[in-house]
Short mmCIF file of C-alpha atoms and ligand atoms in Angstrom, two decimals:
data_model
loop_
_atom_site.label_atom_id
_atom_site.label_comp_id
_atom_site.label_asym_id
_atom_site.label_seq_id
_atom_site.Cartn_x
_atom_site.Cartn_y
_atom_site.Cartn_z
CA MET A 1 17.53 -10.50 -12.97
CA LYS A 2 20.20 -12.63 -11.33
CA LEU A 3 20.18 -12.22 -7.59
CA ILE A 4 22.00 -13.76 -4.63
CA LEU A 5 20.58 -13.68 -1.10
CA LEU A 6 23.51 -13.80 1.26
CA GLY A 7 23.17 -14.14 5.01
CA ALA A 8 23.71 -16.25 8.08
CA PRO A 9 21.70 -19.43 8.63
CA GLY A 10 18.29 -18.23 9.76
CA ALA A 11 18.73 -14.66 8.47
CA GLY A 12 15.51 -15.15 6.49
CA LYS A 13 16.91 -15.96 3.04
CA GLY A 14 14.41 -18.73 2.30
CA THR A 15 11.48 -16.67 3.56
CA GLN A 16 12.44 -13.69 1.40
CA ALA A 17 13.38 -15.82 -1.61
CA ALA A 18 9.83 -17.22 -1.76
CA ILE A 19 8.31 -13.71 -1.63
CA LEU A 20 10.74 -12.28 -4.21
CA ALA A 21 10.23 -15.23 -6.56
CA ASP A 22 6.49 -14.44 -6.64
CA GLU A 23 7.10 -10.71 -7.00
CA LEU A 24 9.76 -10.98 -9.73
CA GLY A 25 8.45 -14.08 -11.55
CA ILE A 26 11.77 -15.95 -11.45
CA PRO A 27 12.67 -19.21 -9.69
CA THR A 28 14.45 -19.59 -6.38
CA ILE A 29 17.32 -22.03 -6.22
CA SER A 30 18.21 -23.22 -2.75
CA THR A 31 21.11 -25.66 -2.48
CA GLY A 32 19.87 -26.53 1.02
CA ASN A 33 16.49 -27.63 -0.37
CA ILE A 34 18.13 -29.51 -3.27
CA LEU A 35 20.39 -31.36 -0.82
CA ARG A 36 17.54 -32.19 1.58
CA ALA A 37 15.53 -33.62 -1.34
CA ALA A 38 18.58 -35.68 -2.38
CA ILE A 39 18.88 -37.06 1.17
CA LYS A 40 15.17 -37.91 1.25
CA ASN A 41 15.46 -39.71 -2.09
CA GLY A 42 18.63 -41.55 -1.01
CA THR A 43 20.67 -40.40 -4.01
CA PRO A 44 24.50 -40.69 -4.01
CA THR A 45 24.74 -36.89 -3.65
CA GLY A 46 22.36 -36.97 -0.69
CA MET A 47 24.32 -39.75 0.97
CA LYS A 48 27.55 -37.78 0.55
CA ALA A 49 25.98 -34.56 1.91
CA LYS A 50 24.10 -35.91 4.94
CA SER A 51 26.89 -36.13 7.52
CA TYR A 52 28.12 -32.62 6.69
CA MET A 53 24.64 -31.14 6.97
CA ASP A 54 23.77 -32.92 10.21
CA ALA A 55 26.96 -31.53 11.76
CA GLY A 56 26.30 -28.00 10.49
CA HIS A 57 29.36 -28.08 8.22
CA LEU A 58 29.53 -27.06 4.58
CA VAL A 59 29.13 -29.72 1.90
CA PRO A 60 32.34 -29.89 -0.22
CA ASP A 61 32.60 -27.26 -2.96
CA GLU A 62 32.87 -29.78 -5.82
CA VAL A 63 29.49 -31.33 -4.87
CA ILE A 64 27.80 -27.90 -4.70
CA ILE A 65 29.38 -26.62 -7.92
CA GLY A 66 28.13 -29.73 -9.74
CA ILE A 67 24.59 -29.30 -8.37
CA ILE A 68 24.32 -25.60 -9.12
CA THR A 69 25.83 -25.78 -12.61
CA GLU A 70 23.34 -28.46 -13.57
CA ARG A 71 20.38 -26.58 -12.05
CA LEU A 72 21.19 -23.22 -13.69
CA ALA A 73 21.25 -24.91 -17.10
CA GLU A 74 17.53 -25.75 -16.80
CA SER A 75 15.09 -23.80 -18.97
CA ASP A 76 13.24 -22.04 -16.12
CA CYS A 77 16.46 -20.17 -15.28
CA ALA A 78 16.65 -18.46 -18.69
CA LYS A 79 15.00 -15.22 -17.48
CA GLY A 80 16.93 -15.08 -14.20
CA TYR A 81 16.89 -16.58 -10.72
CA ILE A 82 17.35 -16.01 -7.02
CA LEU A 83 20.13 -17.98 -5.35
CA ASP A 84 19.40 -18.83 -1.71
CA GLY A 85 22.33 -20.26 0.25
CA VAL A 86 24.77 -20.42 -2.64
CA PRO A 87 27.53 -19.42 -3.20
CA ARG A 88 28.79 -19.94 0.33
CA THR A 89 32.54 -19.95 -0.21
CA ILE A 90 34.93 -17.94 -2.37
CA ALA A 91 35.62 -21.12 -4.38
CA GLN A 92 31.89 -21.44 -5.22
CA ALA A 93 31.69 -17.74 -6.19
CA GLU A 94 34.74 -18.09 -8.43
CA ALA A 95 33.27 -21.18 -10.08
CA LEU A 96 30.10 -19.22 -10.95
CA GLU A 97 32.25 -16.43 -12.39
CA ARG A 98 34.24 -18.92 -14.44
CA ALA A 99 30.93 -20.20 -15.82
CA GLY A 100 30.36 -16.65 -17.12
CA ILE A 101 27.57 -15.75 -14.66
CA GLN A 102 27.33 -12.14 -13.54
CA PHE A 103 24.94 -11.08 -10.79
CA ASP A 104 22.87 -7.89 -10.85
CA HIS A 105 22.57 -7.70 -7.08
CA VAL A 106 23.94 -9.56 -4.07
CA VAL A 107 21.73 -8.75 -1.08
CA SER A 108 23.42 -9.31 2.26
CA MET A 109 20.85 -9.76 5.03
CA GLU A 110 22.43 -8.56 8.26
CA VAL A 111 20.91 -10.16 11.36
CA ALA A 112 22.59 -10.44 14.79
CA ASP A 113 23.62 -13.91 15.97
CA ALA A 114 21.39 -13.64 19.09
CA THR A 115 18.33 -12.97 16.90
CA ILE A 116 19.28 -15.94 14.71
CA MET A 117 19.42 -18.25 17.74
CA GLU A 118 15.89 -17.18 18.72
CA ARG A 119 14.50 -17.53 15.19
CA MET A 120 15.94 -21.00 14.68
CA SER A 121 14.45 -22.31 17.91
CA GLY A 122 10.99 -21.37 16.61
CA ARG A 123 11.42 -22.44 12.99
CA ARG A 124 9.26 -25.20 11.56
CA VAL A 125 9.60 -26.43 7.98
CA CYS A 126 7.32 -28.45 5.73
CA GLU A 127 8.74 -31.94 5.31
CA LYS A 128 7.10 -32.14 1.87
CA CYS A 129 7.77 -28.80 0.10
CA GLY A 130 10.37 -27.14 2.38
CA ALA A 131 8.27 -23.99 3.12
CA SER A 132 9.51 -22.25 6.26
CA TYR A 133 7.46 -20.94 9.23
CA HIS A 134 8.06 -19.57 12.70
CA ILE A 135 5.82 -20.52 15.62
CA THR A 136 5.13 -16.86 16.53
CA ALA A 137 6.57 -14.57 13.80
CA VAL A 138 5.36 -16.52 10.74
CA PRO A 139 2.79 -19.05 11.98
CA PRO A 140 0.92 -21.37 9.60
CA LYS A 141 -2.88 -20.95 9.37
CA VAL A 142 -3.34 -24.36 11.00
CA GLU A 143 -0.79 -25.41 13.61
CA GLY A 144 1.60 -28.07 12.33
CA VAL A 145 0.25 -27.98 8.74
CA CYS A 146 1.88 -26.31 5.70
CA ASP A 147 -0.23 -23.53 4.12
CA VAL A 148 1.25 -24.27 0.69
CA CYS A 149 0.88 -28.03 0.31
CA GLY A 150 -0.76 -29.36 3.49
CA GLY A 151 2.42 -31.23 4.46
CA LYS A 152 3.49 -31.84 8.06
CA LEU A 153 5.63 -29.17 9.75
CA VAL A 154 8.74 -30.46 11.50
CA THR A 155 11.88 -29.12 13.20
CA ARG A 156 15.04 -29.37 11.10
CA LYS A 157 17.71 -31.59 12.68
CA ASP A 158 20.38 -28.92 12.11
CA ASP A 159 18.31 -26.34 14.04
CA ALA A 160 19.40 -27.81 17.41
CA PRO A 161 21.01 -24.89 19.34
CA GLU A 162 24.53 -26.42 19.41
CA THR A 163 24.43 -27.08 15.66
CA VAL A 164 23.15 -23.54 14.97
CA LYS A 165 26.16 -22.17 16.91
CA ASP A 166 28.47 -24.27 14.71
CA ARG A 167 26.68 -23.11 11.56
CA LEU A 168 27.12 -19.48 12.63
CA THR A 169 30.84 -20.05 13.19
CA VAL A 170 31.11 -21.60 9.71
CA TYR A 171 29.16 -18.67 8.25
CA HIS A 172 31.46 -16.02 9.76
CA LYS A 173 34.59 -17.88 8.64
CA GLU A 174 33.65 -19.24 5.20
CA THR A 175 30.74 -17.20 3.85
CA GLU A 176 31.06 -13.68 5.23
CA PRO A 177 34.22 -13.02 3.13
CA LEU A 178 31.87 -13.12 0.11
CA LYS A 179 30.67 -9.65 1.11
CA ASP A 180 34.08 -8.17 0.22
CA PHE A 181 34.23 -10.35 -2.90
CA TYR A 182 30.95 -8.93 -4.25
CA LYS A 183 31.64 -5.42 -2.93
CA SER A 184 34.70 -5.39 -5.16
CA ARG A 185 32.39 -6.31 -8.11
CA GLY A 186 30.10 -3.35 -7.23
CA VAL A 187 26.97 -5.47 -6.67
CA LEU A 188 26.74 -5.79 -2.87
CA ARG A 189 23.61 -4.31 -1.21
CA SER A 190 23.31 -4.60 2.58
CA ILE A 191 19.96 -4.77 4.36
CA GLY A 192 19.87 -4.33 8.14
CA ASP A 193 17.49 -6.27 10.37
CA MET A 194 14.15 -4.65 9.55
CA GLY A 195 12.19 -6.65 12.14
CA SER A 196 9.19 -8.03 10.29
CA VAL A 197 9.17 -10.21 7.18
CA GLU A 198 7.10 -7.58 5.32
CA ALA A 199 9.47 -4.69 6.17
CA THR A 200 12.43 -6.81 5.04
CA SER A 201 10.78 -7.62 1.68
CA LYS A 202 10.04 -3.96 1.11
CA ALA A 203 13.65 -2.97 1.91
CA ILE A 204 14.99 -5.58 -0.51
CA LEU A 205 12.61 -4.61 -3.32
CA ASP A 206 13.57 -0.96 -2.76
CA VAL A 207 17.25 -1.70 -3.39
CA LEU A 208 16.46 -3.83 -6.45
CA ARG A 209 14.41 -1.07 -8.11
P1 LIG B 1 20.43 -24.14 4.03
O1 LIG B 1 19.18 -24.90 3.95
O2 LIG B 1 20.80 -23.23 2.92
O3 LIG B 1 20.41 -23.38 5.40
P2 LIG B 1 21.00 -21.95 5.81
O4 LIG B 1 21.68 -21.12 4.83
O5 LIG B 1 21.80 -22.32 6.99
O6 LIG B 1 19.77 -21.12 5.99
P3 LIG B 1 18.45 -21.53 6.61
O7 LIG B 1 17.59 -22.26 5.63
O8 LIG B 1 18.72 -22.25 7.90
O9 LIG B 1 17.86 -20.11 6.98
P4 LIG B 1 17.26 -18.95 6.09
O10 LIG B 1 18.21 -17.81 6.03
O11 LIG B 1 16.73 -19.46 4.80
O12 LIG B 1 16.09 -18.51 7.06
P5 LIG B 1 14.51 -18.78 6.99
O13 LIG B 1 13.90 -17.94 5.93
O14 LIG B 1 14.20 -20.22 7.02
O15 LIG B 1 21.66 -25.12 4.24
C1 LIG B 1 21.61 -26.21 5.13
C2 LIG B 1 22.91 -26.98 5.06
O16 LIG B 1 23.10 -27.48 3.70
C3 LIG B 1 24.18 -26.18 5.34
O17 LIG B 1 24.46 -26.10 6.72
C4 LIG B 1 25.23 -26.99 4.57
O18 LIG B 1 25.57 -28.15 5.27
C5 LIG B 1 24.46 -27.40 3.31
N1 LIG B 1 24.60 -26.44 2.21
C6 LIG B 1 23.58 -25.77 1.60
N2 LIG B 1 24.06 -24.96 0.63
C7 LIG B 1 25.41 -25.13 0.64
C8 LIG B 1 26.47 -24.55 -0.11
N3 LIG B 1 26.23 -23.65 -1.08
N4 LIG B 1 27.73 -24.94 0.17
C9 LIG B 1 27.98 -25.86 1.12
N5 LIG B 1 27.04 -26.45 1.87
C10 LIG B 1 25.76 -26.08 1.63
O19 LIG B 1 14.12 -18.08 8.40
C11 LIG B 1 14.54 -18.64 9.62
C12 LIG B 1 13.38 -18.56 10.64
O20 LIG B 1 13.11 -17.19 10.93
C13 LIG B 1 12.05 -19.13 10.11
O21 LIG B 1 11.38 -19.70 11.19
C14 LIG B 1 11.31 -17.89 9.58
O22 LIG B 1 9.90 -18.07 9.61
C15 LIG B 1 11.77 -16.83 10.57
N6 LIG B 1 11.87 -15.48 10.01
C16 LIG B 1 12.30 -15.13 8.78
N7 LIG B 1 12.31 -13.80 8.64
C17 LIG B 1 11.88 -13.29 9.83
C18 LIG B 1 11.68 -11.97 10.32
N8 LIG B 1 11.92 -10.89 9.57
N9 LIG B 1 11.24 -11.82 11.60
C19 LIG B 1 11.01 -12.89 12.38
N10 LIG B 1 11.17 -14.18 11.97
C20 LIG B 1 11.60 -14.37 10.70
#
């Protein structure tokens, strides 16, 4: 199973990717998480990506295509994978096609911008493993502590309201055209805002089965 989760920043891609990875037994690949780890480790890729990410802009296609090509060649991807946050431009989607990759499903998670703004203001992420929470909708068992690894929960720098607005603008301009791209390949499945995390997972699994 090769699956893409498409959606605006904060649509819930990371949250659903973690649930689907458990359910389907395949890894999740998040370019956002890979880039944040690169920044933390001070690698050349991380240093190149940081200013774009802080500003809510997209990291250049050639950097992303390099990262994703390398990651998909790893052995744990042999049985399939879930892409979270990639591709994000037509150029990235075309590069994946040129590499001979065909997707079974591209799930577009449709969430209104106003809902996104609310969700992002309450998001907390684990600084160690990247797991994502929400202070009311998806709270951790112990406030400020990651359920998965015990790491500290922090607010992402790019979740500041002004940066989220910029990220939404970038999404509508650069990423939303991917819906037509994958519709023309016959693999686009759209999921409306189902409200809860659980209802969203069920809706996605229903379209995959
Ligand atoms: P990235 O990390 O990929 O961020 P994003 O796509 O903007 O998405 P987010 O991680 O912000 O949101 P999400 O959809 O995963 O939502 P989540 O599940 O956390 O990218 C960051 C940056 O890296 C980019 O801006 C760019 O600079 C760069 N980058 C990465 N990939 C790139 C690429 N391919 N090309 C170029 N640049 C790239 O949920 C959000 C919140 O809502 C959480 O608090 C969660 O608990 C809560 N929530 C989730 N579902 C629900 C629900 N159903 N009800 C209520 N609350 C919910």
